[in-house]
């Protein structure tokens, strides 16, 4: 099946959005507010595109499908983990805290990616929550795709109901488990399961993407109904039940408020697809530098996710070194430096990959 370039463009924009949102919440260069928390849709787009792209491909077996995608994530993850373990060991040693027991716990925390990785520095483990969620999502995607192909919208409705049940049951199941020691892992596993079910809803929506026809009255009316119900759900959650509309507070783990928000945003994107495709043709494909920039972020999405902390740490040090922290220039300098450093990291990662492939070919020949 022909590849939908609009999906690649959406993923590229999602990666650009990842960097911007993290600049807002990690560097505080741009002060986070409730209104700005409505920009937290980048992961929704990423999982939607993942579902849409993978639904267009056929694979010989379930194992082949999972292995290819798990390798595509876990090889760069373990390279990143090795670098971070060296950095962590140096920091712990300089602080006089390094012991064999600490080293064992640190290595274990990075080998098993449960978002409990140990490193005494900011940024480095903050984006790693998606690793176990993506892995579980990939394992679940083939049966999800089958259900979507057979039942269409009803399969997604069933997954939404499953998420509602998970949101109710899991917190009740772990509420008496202490949040320290081994209990920390119980709570983290609970969060991972809740996050996986949530984002699987949008992978399923992506799997339905190629079957949706805006010009068909039924699909358009259903999308409008979802949008109206989602906005009403947000209003009721806030006005009647007093739930905060700060999406950062509702995102980890995602709850029903974030589900209402996510459904509204993704439905708006779906309804705006004809406009987005026109804008893509006029503003992206027609301007080769912009097209290449977005394509670079799209093709290197995992590199951006995993290695962006190096860019953030470098940006933080540069802003502090040149006295730009907490000044009017900080937001502009931070964004400029971040995108530049992320771009350099992508280039470096691609150079290392090319060198590794060349060495493998030479050894094989």
mmCIF file of C-alpha atoms in Angstrom:
data_model
loop_
_atom_site.group_PDB
_atom_site.id
_atom_site.type_symbol
_atom_site.label_atom_id
_atom_site.label_comp_id
_atom_site.label_asym_id
_atom_site.label_seq_id
_atom_site.Cartn_x
_atom_site.Cartn_y
_atom_site.Cartn_z
ATOM 1 C CA UNK A 1 0.000 0.000 0.000
ATOM 2 C CA UNK A 2 1.269 3.514 -0.806
ATOM 3 C CA UNK A 3 2.644 5.405 2.140
ATOM 4 C CA UNK A 4 0.593 8.378 3.307
ATOM 5 C CA UNK A 5 3.077 11.266 3.452
ATOM 6 C CA UNK A 6 0.652 13.269 5.565
ATOM 7 C CA UNK A 7 1.168 10.759 8.375
ATOM 8 C CA UNK A 8 4.942 11.201 8.177
ATOM 9 C CA UNK A 9 4.424 14.954 8.320
ATOM 10 C CA UNK A 10 2.162 14.604 11.376
ATOM 11 C CA UNK A 11 4.793 12.504 13.143
ATOM 12 C CA UNK A 12 7.469 15.081 12.294
ATOM 13 C CA UNK A 13 5.322 17.861 13.755
ATOM 14 C CA UNK A 14 4.687 15.685 16.826
ATOM 15 C CA UNK A 15 8.437 15.355 17.390
ATOM 16 C CA UNK A 16 8.914 19.110 17.019
ATOM 17 C CA UNK A 17 6.087 19.530 19.513
ATOM 18 C CA UNK A 18 7.762 17.085 21.917
ATOM 19 C CA UNK A 19 10.828 19.322 22.098
ATOM 20 C CA UNK A 20 8.734 22.486 22.525
ATOM 21 C CA UNK A 21 6.531 21.010 25.258
ATOM 22 C CA UNK A 22 9.534 19.686 27.149
ATOM 23 C CA UNK A 23 11.163 23.100 26.916
ATOM 24 C CA UNK A 24 8.076 24.476 28.609
ATOM 25 C CA UNK A 25 7.985 21.878 31.398
ATOM 26 C CA UNK A 26 11.669 20.969 31.804
ATOM 27 C CA UNK A 27 13.467 24.290 31.401
ATOM 28 C CA UNK A 28 10.559 26.540 32.475
ATOM 29 C CA UNK A 29 11.741 28.932 29.778
ATOM 30 C CA UNK A 30 8.088 29.286 28.817
ATOM 31 C CA UNK A 31 5.943 29.319 31.921
ATOM 32 C CA UNK A 32 3.467 26.404 31.898
ATOM 33 C CA UNK A 33 -0.175 27.423 32.366
ATOM 34 C CA UNK A 34 -3.524 25.651 32.195
ATOM 35 C CA UNK A 35 -4.067 27.089 28.701
ATOM 36 C CA UNK A 36 -0.640 25.927 27.522
ATOM 37 C CA UNK A 37 -1.276 22.461 28.920
ATOM 38 C CA UNK A 38 -3.726 22.088 26.024
ATOM 39 C CA UNK A 39 -0.635 21.756 23.820
ATOM 40 C CA UNK A 40 0.024 18.309 25.312
ATOM 41 C CA UNK A 41 -1.226 16.355 22.313
ATOM 42 C CA UNK A 42 2.104 15.270 20.812
ATOM 43 C CA UNK A 43 2.031 11.711 22.176
ATOM 44 C CA UNK A 44 -1.554 11.259 21.005
ATOM 45 C CA UNK A 45 -0.448 12.088 17.473
ATOM 46 C CA UNK A 46 2.582 9.808 17.748
ATOM 47 C CA UNK A 47 0.577 6.757 18.820
ATOM 48 C CA UNK A 48 -2.139 7.546 16.260
ATOM 49 C CA UNK A 49 0.452 7.693 13.460
ATOM 50 C CA UNK A 50 2.067 4.496 14.770
ATOM 51 C CA UNK A 51 -1.273 2.716 14.525
ATOM 52 C CA UNK A 52 -2.059 4.182 11.097
ATOM 53 C CA UNK A 53 1.324 3.359 9.537
ATOM 54 C CA UNK A 54 1.469 -0.176 10.946
ATOM 55 C CA UNK A 55 -2.102 -0.919 9.867
ATOM 56 C CA UNK A 56 -1.043 -0.392 6.252
ATOM 57 C CA UNK A 57 1.638 -3.084 6.390
ATOM 58 C CA UNK A 58 1.244 -6.830 6.290
ATOM 59 C CA UNK A 59 3.689 -9.100 8.115
ATOM 60 C CA UNK A 60 4.335 -12.800 7.856
ATOM 61 C CA UNK A 61 3.900 -13.418 11.561
ATOM 62 C CA UNK A 62 3.104 -11.818 14.902
ATOM 63 C CA UNK A 63 6.682 -12.484 16.044
ATOM 64 C CA UNK A 64 8.205 -10.769 13.004
ATOM 65 C CA UNK A 65 6.033 -7.693 13.528
ATOM 66 C CA UNK A 66 6.918 -7.360 17.232
ATOM 67 C CA UNK A 67 10.608 -8.233 16.925
ATOM 68 C CA UNK A 68 11.308 -5.629 14.248
ATOM 69 C CA UNK A 69 9.727 -2.812 16.241
ATOM 70 C CA UNK A 70 11.108 -3.874 19.608
ATOM 71 C CA UNK A 71 14.624 -3.984 18.127
ATOM 72 C CA UNK A 72 14.060 -0.538 16.631
ATOM 73 C CA UNK A 73 13.446 0.832 20.131
ATOM 74 C CA UNK A 74 15.502 -1.321 22.485
ATOM 75 C CA UNK A 75 18.852 -1.183 20.651
ATOM 76 C CA UNK A 76 19.023 2.649 20.804
ATOM 77 C CA UNK A 77 17.525 2.532 24.318
ATOM 78 C CA UNK A 78 20.282 0.285 25.661
ATOM 79 C CA UNK A 79 22.942 2.459 24.002
ATOM 80 C CA UNK A 80 21.367 5.434 25.767
ATOM 81 C CA UNK A 81 21.168 3.430 29.008
ATOM 82 C CA UNK A 82 24.877 2.543 28.819
ATOM 83 C CA UNK A 83 25.818 6.209 28.392
ATOM 84 C CA UNK A 84 23.564 7.247 31.276
ATOM 85 C CA UNK A 85 24.925 4.512 33.571
ATOM 86 C CA UNK A 86 28.469 5.790 32.997
ATOM 87 C CA UNK A 87 27.349 9.362 33.738
ATOM 88 C CA UNK A 88 25.458 8.205 36.838
ATOM 89 C CA UNK A 89 28.427 6.184 38.123
ATOM 90 C CA UNK A 90 30.732 9.201 37.767
ATOM 91 C CA UNK A 91 28.240 11.473 39.559
ATOM 92 C CA UNK A 92 27.669 8.998 42.420
ATOM 93 C CA UNK A 93 31.429 8.443 42.757
ATOM 94 C CA UNK A 94 32.168 12.189 42.876
ATOM 95 C CA UNK A 95 29.490 12.546 45.567
ATOM 96 C CA UNK A 96 31.056 9.719 47.597
ATOM 97 C CA UNK A 97 27.889 7.610 47.326
ATOM 98 C CA UNK A 98 29.027 4.891 44.900
ATOM 99 C CA UNK A 99 28.886 1.366 46.372
ATOM 100 C CA UNK A 100 28.568 -2.125 44.808
ATOM 101 C CA UNK A 101 24.979 -2.351 46.063
ATOM 102 C CA UNK A 102 24.125 1.024 44.514
ATOM 103 C CA UNK A 103 25.820 -0.004 41.262
ATOM 104 C CA UNK A 104 23.735 -3.201 41.103
ATOM 105 C CA UNK A 105 20.477 -1.306 41.717
ATOM 106 C CA UNK A 106 21.439 1.320 39.156
ATOM 107 C CA UNK A 107 22.241 -1.239 36.446
ATOM 108 C CA UNK A 108 19.033 -3.155 37.166
ATOM 109 C CA UNK A 109 16.982 0.037 36.976
ATOM 110 C CA UNK A 110 18.281 0.713 33.459
ATOM 111 C CA UNK A 111 18.112 -2.884 32.223
ATOM 112 C CA UNK A 112 14.417 -3.206 33.107
ATOM 113 C CA UNK A 113 12.760 -0.038 31.723
ATOM 114 C CA UNK A 114 9.971 0.571 34.228
ATOM 115 C CA UNK A 115 10.539 4.339 34.401
ATOM 116 C CA UNK A 116 12.534 3.916 37.635
ATOM 117 C CA UNK A 117 15.967 4.526 36.084
ATOM 118 C CA UNK A 118 18.537 5.861 38.565
ATOM 119 C CA UNK A 119 20.648 8.905 37.659
ATOM 120 C CA UNK A 120 21.278 11.946 39.897
ATOM 121 C CA UNK A 121 20.775 14.490 37.077
ATOM 122 C CA UNK A 122 17.738 16.245 35.625
ATOM 123 C CA UNK A 123 16.184 15.472 32.259
ATOM 124 C CA UNK A 124 17.855 12.130 31.533
ATOM 125 C CA UNK A 125 15.078 9.735 32.676
ATOM 126 C CA UNK A 126 12.122 12.112 32.326
ATOM 127 C CA UNK A 127 10.930 11.030 28.854
ATOM 128 C CA UNK A 128 11.483 7.314 29.387
ATOM 129 C CA UNK A 129 7.942 6.595 30.616
ATOM 130 C CA UNK A 130 7.011 5.912 26.988
ATOM 131 C CA UNK A 131 9.461 2.972 26.592
ATOM 132 C CA UNK A 132 7.418 0.299 28.434
ATOM 133 C CA UNK A 133 4.157 1.804 27.156
ATOM 134 C CA UNK A 134 5.345 1.610 23.545
ATOM 135 C CA UNK A 135 6.647 -1.945 24.026
ATOM 136 C CA UNK A 136 3.334 -3.165 25.451
ATOM 137 C CA UNK A 137 1.431 -1.222 22.802
ATOM 138 C CA UNK A 138 3.379 -2.987 20.050
ATOM 139 C CA UNK A 139 2.660 -6.397 21.595
ATOM 140 C CA UNK A 140 -1.053 -5.538 21.707
ATOM 141 C CA UNK A 141 -1.315 -3.901 18.296
ATOM 142 C CA UNK A 142 -1.798 -6.982 16.032
ATOM 143 C CA UNK A 143 -4.928 -8.176 17.899
ATOM 144 C CA UNK A 144 -6.112 -4.561 18.128
ATOM 145 C CA UNK A 145 -5.751 -4.208 14.354
ATOM 146 C CA UNK A 146 -7.744 -7.409 13.812
ATOM 147 C CA UNK A 147 -10.519 -6.137 16.080
ATOM 148 C CA UNK A 148 -10.624 -2.774 14.288
ATOM 149 C CA UNK A 149 -10.767 -4.440 10.870
ATOM 150 C CA UNK A 150 -13.669 -6.609 12.005
ATOM 151 C CA UNK A 151 -15.689 -4.263 14.213
ATOM 152 C CA UNK A 152 -14.592 -0.750 13.173
ATOM 153 C CA UNK A 153 -15.743 2.008 15.521
ATOM 154 C CA UNK A 154 -17.171 -0.532 17.950
ATOM 155 C CA UNK A 155 -13.688 -1.913 18.661
ATOM 156 C CA UNK A 156 -12.499 1.557 19.678
ATOM 157 C CA UNK A 157 -15.615 2.091 21.805
ATOM 158 C CA UNK A 158 -14.858 -1.194 23.561
ATOM 159 C CA UNK A 159 -11.294 -0.070 24.271
ATOM 160 C CA UNK A 160 -12.561 3.207 25.708
ATOM 161 C CA UNK A 161 -14.808 1.239 28.075
ATOM 162 C CA UNK A 162 -11.826 -0.947 28.985
ATOM 163 C CA UNK A 163 -9.809 2.156 29.837
ATOM 164 C CA UNK A 164 -12.616 3.496 32.044
ATOM 165 C CA UNK A 165 -12.689 0.164 33.888
ATOM 166 C CA UNK A 166 -8.889 0.152 34.263
ATOM 167 C CA UNK A 167 -8.918 3.733 35.568
ATOM 168 C CA UNK A 168 -11.384 2.702 38.287
ATOM 169 C CA UNK A 169 -10.006 -0.728 39.200
ATOM 170 C CA UNK A 170 -6.224 -0.208 39.209
ATOM 171 C CA UNK A 171 -6.119 2.699 41.722
ATOM 172 C CA UNK A 172 -8.400 0.721 44.039
ATOM 173 C CA UNK A 173 -6.187 -2.352 43.706
ATOM 174 C CA UNK A 174 -2.978 -0.529 44.682
ATOM 175 C CA UNK A 175 -4.316 2.098 47.084
ATOM 176 C CA UNK A 176 -3.051 0.226 50.171
ATOM 177 C CA UNK A 177 0.343 -0.596 48.653
ATOM 178 C CA UNK A 178 3.102 1.635 50.093
ATOM 179 C CA UNK A 179 4.815 3.915 47.628
ATOM 180 C CA UNK A 180 8.310 2.991 48.787
ATOM 181 C CA UNK A 181 10.566 -0.030 48.334
ATOM 182 C CA UNK A 182 8.949 -2.830 46.355
ATOM 183 C CA UNK A 183 5.637 -0.965 46.451
ATOM 184 C CA UNK A 184 7.141 1.646 44.129
ATOM 185 C CA UNK A 185 7.320 -0.962 41.365
ATOM 186 C CA UNK A 186 3.724 -2.035 41.974
ATOM 187 C CA UNK A 187 2.539 1.551 41.518
ATOM 188 C CA UNK A 188 4.752 2.028 38.481
ATOM 189 C CA UNK A 189 3.398 -1.143 36.858
ATOM 190 C CA UNK A 190 -0.128 0.067 37.580
ATOM 191 C CA UNK A 191 0.638 3.383 35.851
ATOM 192 C CA UNK A 192 2.233 1.594 32.871
ATOM 193 C CA UNK A 193 -0.847 -0.591 32.388
ATOM 194 C CA UNK A 194 -3.171 2.415 32.589
ATOM 195 C CA UNK A 195 -1.007 4.385 30.142
ATOM 196 C CA UNK A 196 -0.782 1.428 27.759
ATOM 197 C CA UNK A 197 -4.543 0.936 27.594
ATOM 198 C CA UNK A 198 -5.036 4.678 27.113
ATOM 199 C CA UNK A 199 -2.577 5.103 24.241
ATOM 200 C CA UNK A 200 -3.725 1.832 22.660
ATOM 201 C CA UNK A 201 -7.083 3.560 22.103
ATOM 202 C CA UNK A 202 -5.318 6.026 19.800
ATOM 203 C CA UNK A 203 -3.263 3.312 18.112
ATOM 204 C CA UNK A 204 -6.623 1.672 17.366
ATOM 205 C CA UNK A 205 -7.954 4.978 16.012
ATOM 206 C CA UNK A 206 -4.889 5.098 13.766
ATOM 207 C CA UNK A 207 -5.635 1.571 12.538
ATOM 208 C CA UNK A 208 -9.096 2.812 11.534
ATOM 209 C CA UNK A 209 -7.669 5.860 9.747
ATOM 210 C CA UNK A 210 -7.459 4.393 6.243
ATOM 211 C CA UNK A 211 -11.112 3.271 6.409
ATOM 212 C CA UNK A 212 -12.527 6.650 7.418
ATOM 213 C CA UNK A 213 -14.128 8.829 4.771
ATOM 214 C CA UNK A 214 -14.942 12.380 5.790
ATOM 215 C CA UNK A 215 -17.173 12.769 2.785
ATOM 216 C CA UNK A 216 -19.418 10.023 4.126
ATOM 217 C CA UNK A 217 -22.135 11.567 6.247
ATOM 218 C CA UNK A 218 -22.032 8.809 8.887
ATOM 219 C CA UNK A 219 -18.342 9.229 9.717
ATOM 220 C CA UNK A 220 -18.561 13.010 9.772
ATOM 221 C CA UNK A 221 -21.599 13.022 12.089
ATOM 222 C CA UNK A 222 -19.988 10.465 14.389
ATOM 223 C CA UNK A 223 -16.848 12.605 14.622
ATOM 224 C CA UNK A 224 -18.944 15.675 15.465
ATOM 225 C CA UNK A 225 -20.824 13.690 18.132
ATOM 226 C CA UNK A 226 -17.527 12.578 19.715
ATOM 227 C CA UNK A 227 -16.287 16.171 19.692
ATOM 228 C CA UNK A 228 -19.461 17.499 21.356
ATOM 229 C CA UNK A 229 -19.460 14.732 23.999
ATOM 230 C CA UNK A 230 -15.757 15.264 24.717
ATOM 231 C CA UNK A 231 -16.129 19.013 25.210
ATOM 232 C CA UNK A 232 -19.212 18.410 27.371
ATOM 233 C CA UNK A 233 -17.241 15.870 29.404
ATOM 234 C CA UNK A 234 -14.480 18.422 30.015
ATOM 235 C CA UNK A 235 -17.008 21.058 31.080
ATOM 236 C CA UNK A 236 -18.829 18.679 33.445
ATOM 237 C CA UNK A 237 -15.557 17.402 34.929
ATOM 238 C CA UNK A 238 -14.445 20.954 35.660
ATOM 239 C CA UNK A 239 -17.702 22.724 36.580
ATOM 240 C CA UNK A 240 -19.582 19.942 38.356
ATOM 241 C CA UNK A 241 -16.867 17.729 39.825
ATOM 242 C CA UNK A 242 -14.176 20.374 40.280
ATOM 243 C CA UNK A 243 -11.487 18.505 38.322
ATOM 244 C CA UNK A 244 -8.577 20.597 37.111
ATOM 245 C CA UNK A 245 -8.282 21.313 33.402
ATOM 246 C CA UNK A 246 -4.494 21.412 33.675
ATOM 247 C CA UNK A 247 -3.700 18.514 31.343
ATOM 248 C CA UNK A 248 -0.269 17.994 32.884
ATOM 249 C CA UNK A 249 -2.036 17.048 36.129
ATOM 250 C CA UNK A 250 -4.313 14.612 34.281
ATOM 251 C CA UNK A 251 -1.675 13.003 32.048
ATOM 252 C CA UNK A 252 0.411 10.835 34.426
ATOM 253 C CA UNK A 253 -1.279 8.429 34.450
ATOM 254 C CA UNK A 254 -3.973 9.530 32.003
ATOM 255 C CA UNK A 255 -7.474 9.728 33.476
ATOM 256 C CA UNK A 256 -10.957 10.327 32.071
ATOM 257 C CA UNK A 257 -10.366 14.113 31.925
ATOM 258 C CA UNK A 258 -7.337 13.569 29.708
ATOM 259 C CA UNK A 259 -9.402 11.109 27.665
ATOM 260 C CA UNK A 260 -12.058 13.791 27.022
ATOM 261 C CA UNK A 261 -9.319 16.255 26.033
ATOM 262 C CA UNK A 262 -7.518 13.708 23.842
ATOM 263 C CA UNK A 263 -10.728 12.682 22.087
ATOM 264 C CA UNK A 264 -11.587 16.317 21.363
ATOM 265 C CA UNK A 265 -8.127 17.136 19.999
ATOM 266 C CA UNK A 266 -7.834 14.051 17.811
ATOM 267 C CA UNK A 267 -11.369 14.486 16.483
ATOM 268 C CA UNK A 268 -10.557 18.085 15.567
ATOM 269 C CA UNK A 269 -7.448 16.859 13.743
ATOM 270 C CA UNK A 270 -9.554 14.291 11.893
ATOM 271 C CA UNK A 271 -12.147 16.892 10.861
ATOM 272 C CA UNK A 272 -9.316 19.217 9.794
ATOM 273 C CA UNK A 273 -7.528 16.577 7.672
ATOM 274 C CA UNK A 274 -8.556 18.098 4.303
ATOM 275 C CA UNK A 275 -7.196 21.474 5.422
ATOM 276 C CA UNK A 276 -4.062 19.884 6.874
ATOM 277 C CA UNK A 277 -3.370 18.031 3.641
ATOM 278 C CA UNK A 278 -3.737 21.267 1.675
ATOM 279 C CA UNK A 279 -1.399 23.091 4.059
ATOM 280 C CA UNK A 280 1.085 20.223 3.808
ATOM 281 C CA UNK A 281 1.085 20.482 0.030
ATOM 282 C CA UNK A 282 1.382 24.293 -0.016
ATOM 283 C CA UNK A 283 3.619 25.012 2.991
ATOM 284 C CA UNK A 284 5.707 21.880 3.470
ATOM 285 C CA UNK A 285 6.206 20.005 0.213
ATOM 286 C CA UNK A 286 6.524 23.281 -1.690
ATOM 287 C CA UNK A 287 9.401 24.433 0.560
ATOM 288 C CA UNK A 288 12.136 21.760 0.420
ATOM 289 C CA UNK A 289 14.072 22.943 3.533
ATOM 290 C CA UNK A 290 10.911 22.749 5.661
ATOM 291 C CA UNK A 291 9.973 19.389 4.156
ATOM 292 C CA UNK A 292 13.439 17.975 4.872
ATOM 293 C CA UNK A 293 13.453 19.343 8.433
ATOM 294 C CA UNK A 294 10.098 17.772 9.290
ATOM 295 C CA UNK A 295 11.016 14.544 7.502
ATOM 296 C CA UNK A 296 14.260 14.383 9.519
ATOM 297 C CA UNK A 297 12.374 14.597 12.815
ATOM 298 C CA UNK A 298 9.794 12.101 11.599
ATOM 299 C CA UNK A 299 12.335 9.517 10.424
ATOM 300 C CA UNK A 300 14.341 9.881 13.641
ATOM 301 C CA UNK A 301 11.469 9.966 16.124
ATOM 302 C CA UNK A 302 13.040 7.413 18.482
ATOM 303 C CA UNK A 303 16.348 9.286 18.436
ATOM 304 C CA UNK A 304 14.544 12.486 19.394
ATOM 305 C CA UNK A 305 12.668 10.742 22.218
ATOM 306 C CA UNK A 306 15.666 8.991 23.692
ATOM 307 C CA UNK A 307 18.517 11.450 23.186
ATOM 308 C CA UNK A 308 16.809 14.815 23.630
ATOM 309 C CA UNK A 309 17.937 15.034 27.304
ATOM 310 C CA UNK A 310 21.506 15.648 26.109
ATOM 311 C CA UNK A 311 20.244 18.661 24.174
ATOM 312 C CA UNK A 312 18.277 19.874 27.200
ATOM 313 C CA UNK A 313 21.235 19.513 29.538
ATOM 314 C CA UNK A 314 23.507 21.328 27.076
ATOM 315 C CA UNK A 315 20.925 24.082 26.638
ATOM 316 C CA UNK A 316 20.547 24.496 30.396
ATOM 317 C CA UNK A 317 24.323 24.786 30.871
ATOM 318 C CA UNK A 318 24.687 27.276 28.010
ATOM 319 C CA UNK A 319 21.814 29.445 29.270
ATOM 320 C CA UNK A 320 23.349 29.495 32.742
ATOM 321 C CA UNK A 321 26.884 30.063 31.426
ATOM 322 C CA UNK A 322 25.895 33.165 29.430
ATOM 323 C CA UNK A 323 23.496 34.619 31.996
ATOM 324 C CA UNK A 324 20.316 34.041 30.013
ATOM 325 C CA UNK A 325 18.437 32.130 32.722
ATOM 326 C CA UNK A 326 15.309 33.959 33.924
ATOM 327 C CA UNK A 327 15.694 36.772 31.394
ATOM 328 C CA UNK A 328 13.421 37.969 28.606
ATOM 329 C CA UNK A 329 15.764 36.322 26.089
ATOM 330 C CA UNK A 330 15.645 32.885 27.699
ATOM 331 C CA UNK A 331 12.607 31.434 25.806
ATOM 332 C CA UNK A 332 14.011 32.402 22.388
ATOM 333 C CA UNK A 333 17.550 31.263 23.161
ATOM 334 C CA UNK A 334 16.305 28.010 24.696
ATOM 335 C CA UNK A 335 14.152 27.025 21.715
ATOM 336 C CA UNK A 336 16.868 27.974 19.202
ATOM 337 C CA UNK A 337 19.544 26.042 21.092
ATOM 338 C CA UNK A 338 17.310 23.049 21.690
ATOM 339 C CA UNK A 339 16.334 22.509 18.075
ATOM 340 C CA UNK A 340 19.934 23.061 16.977
ATOM 341 C CA UNK A 341 21.292 20.559 19.487
ATOM 342 C CA UNK A 342 18.560 17.989 18.749
ATOM 343 C CA UNK A 343 19.411 18.323 15.047
ATOM 344 C CA UNK A 344 23.113 17.765 15.777
ATOM 345 C CA UNK A 345 22.248 14.706 17.887
ATOM 346 C CA UNK A 346 20.207 13.263 15.007
ATOM 347 C CA UNK A 347 23.118 13.799 12.615
ATOM 348 C CA UNK A 348 25.558 12.211 15.058
ATOM 349 C CA UNK A 349 23.265 9.221 15.612
ATOM 350 C CA UNK A 350 22.930 8.731 11.849
ATOM 351 C CA UNK A 351 26.709 8.966 11.358
ATOM 352 C CA UNK A 352 27.268 6.341 14.064
ATOM 353 C CA UNK A 353 24.614 4.116 12.495
ATOM 354 C CA UNK A 354 26.245 4.452 9.070
ATOM 355 C CA UNK A 355 29.675 3.636 10.553
ATOM 356 C CA UNK A 356 28.247 0.587 12.340
ATOM 357 C CA UNK A 357 26.599 -0.661 9.134
ATOM 358 C CA UNK A 358 29.803 -0.122 7.151
ATOM 359 C CA UNK A 359 31.800 -2.069 9.740
ATOM 360 C CA UNK A 360 29.221 -4.887 9.667
ATOM 361 C CA UNK A 361 29.442 -5.083 5.872
ATOM 362 C CA UNK A 362 33.234 -5.153 5.972
ATOM 363 C CA UNK A 363 33.255 -7.943 8.567
ATOM 364 C CA UNK A 364 30.664 -9.897 6.581
ATOM 365 C CA UNK A 365 32.637 -9.450 3.340
#
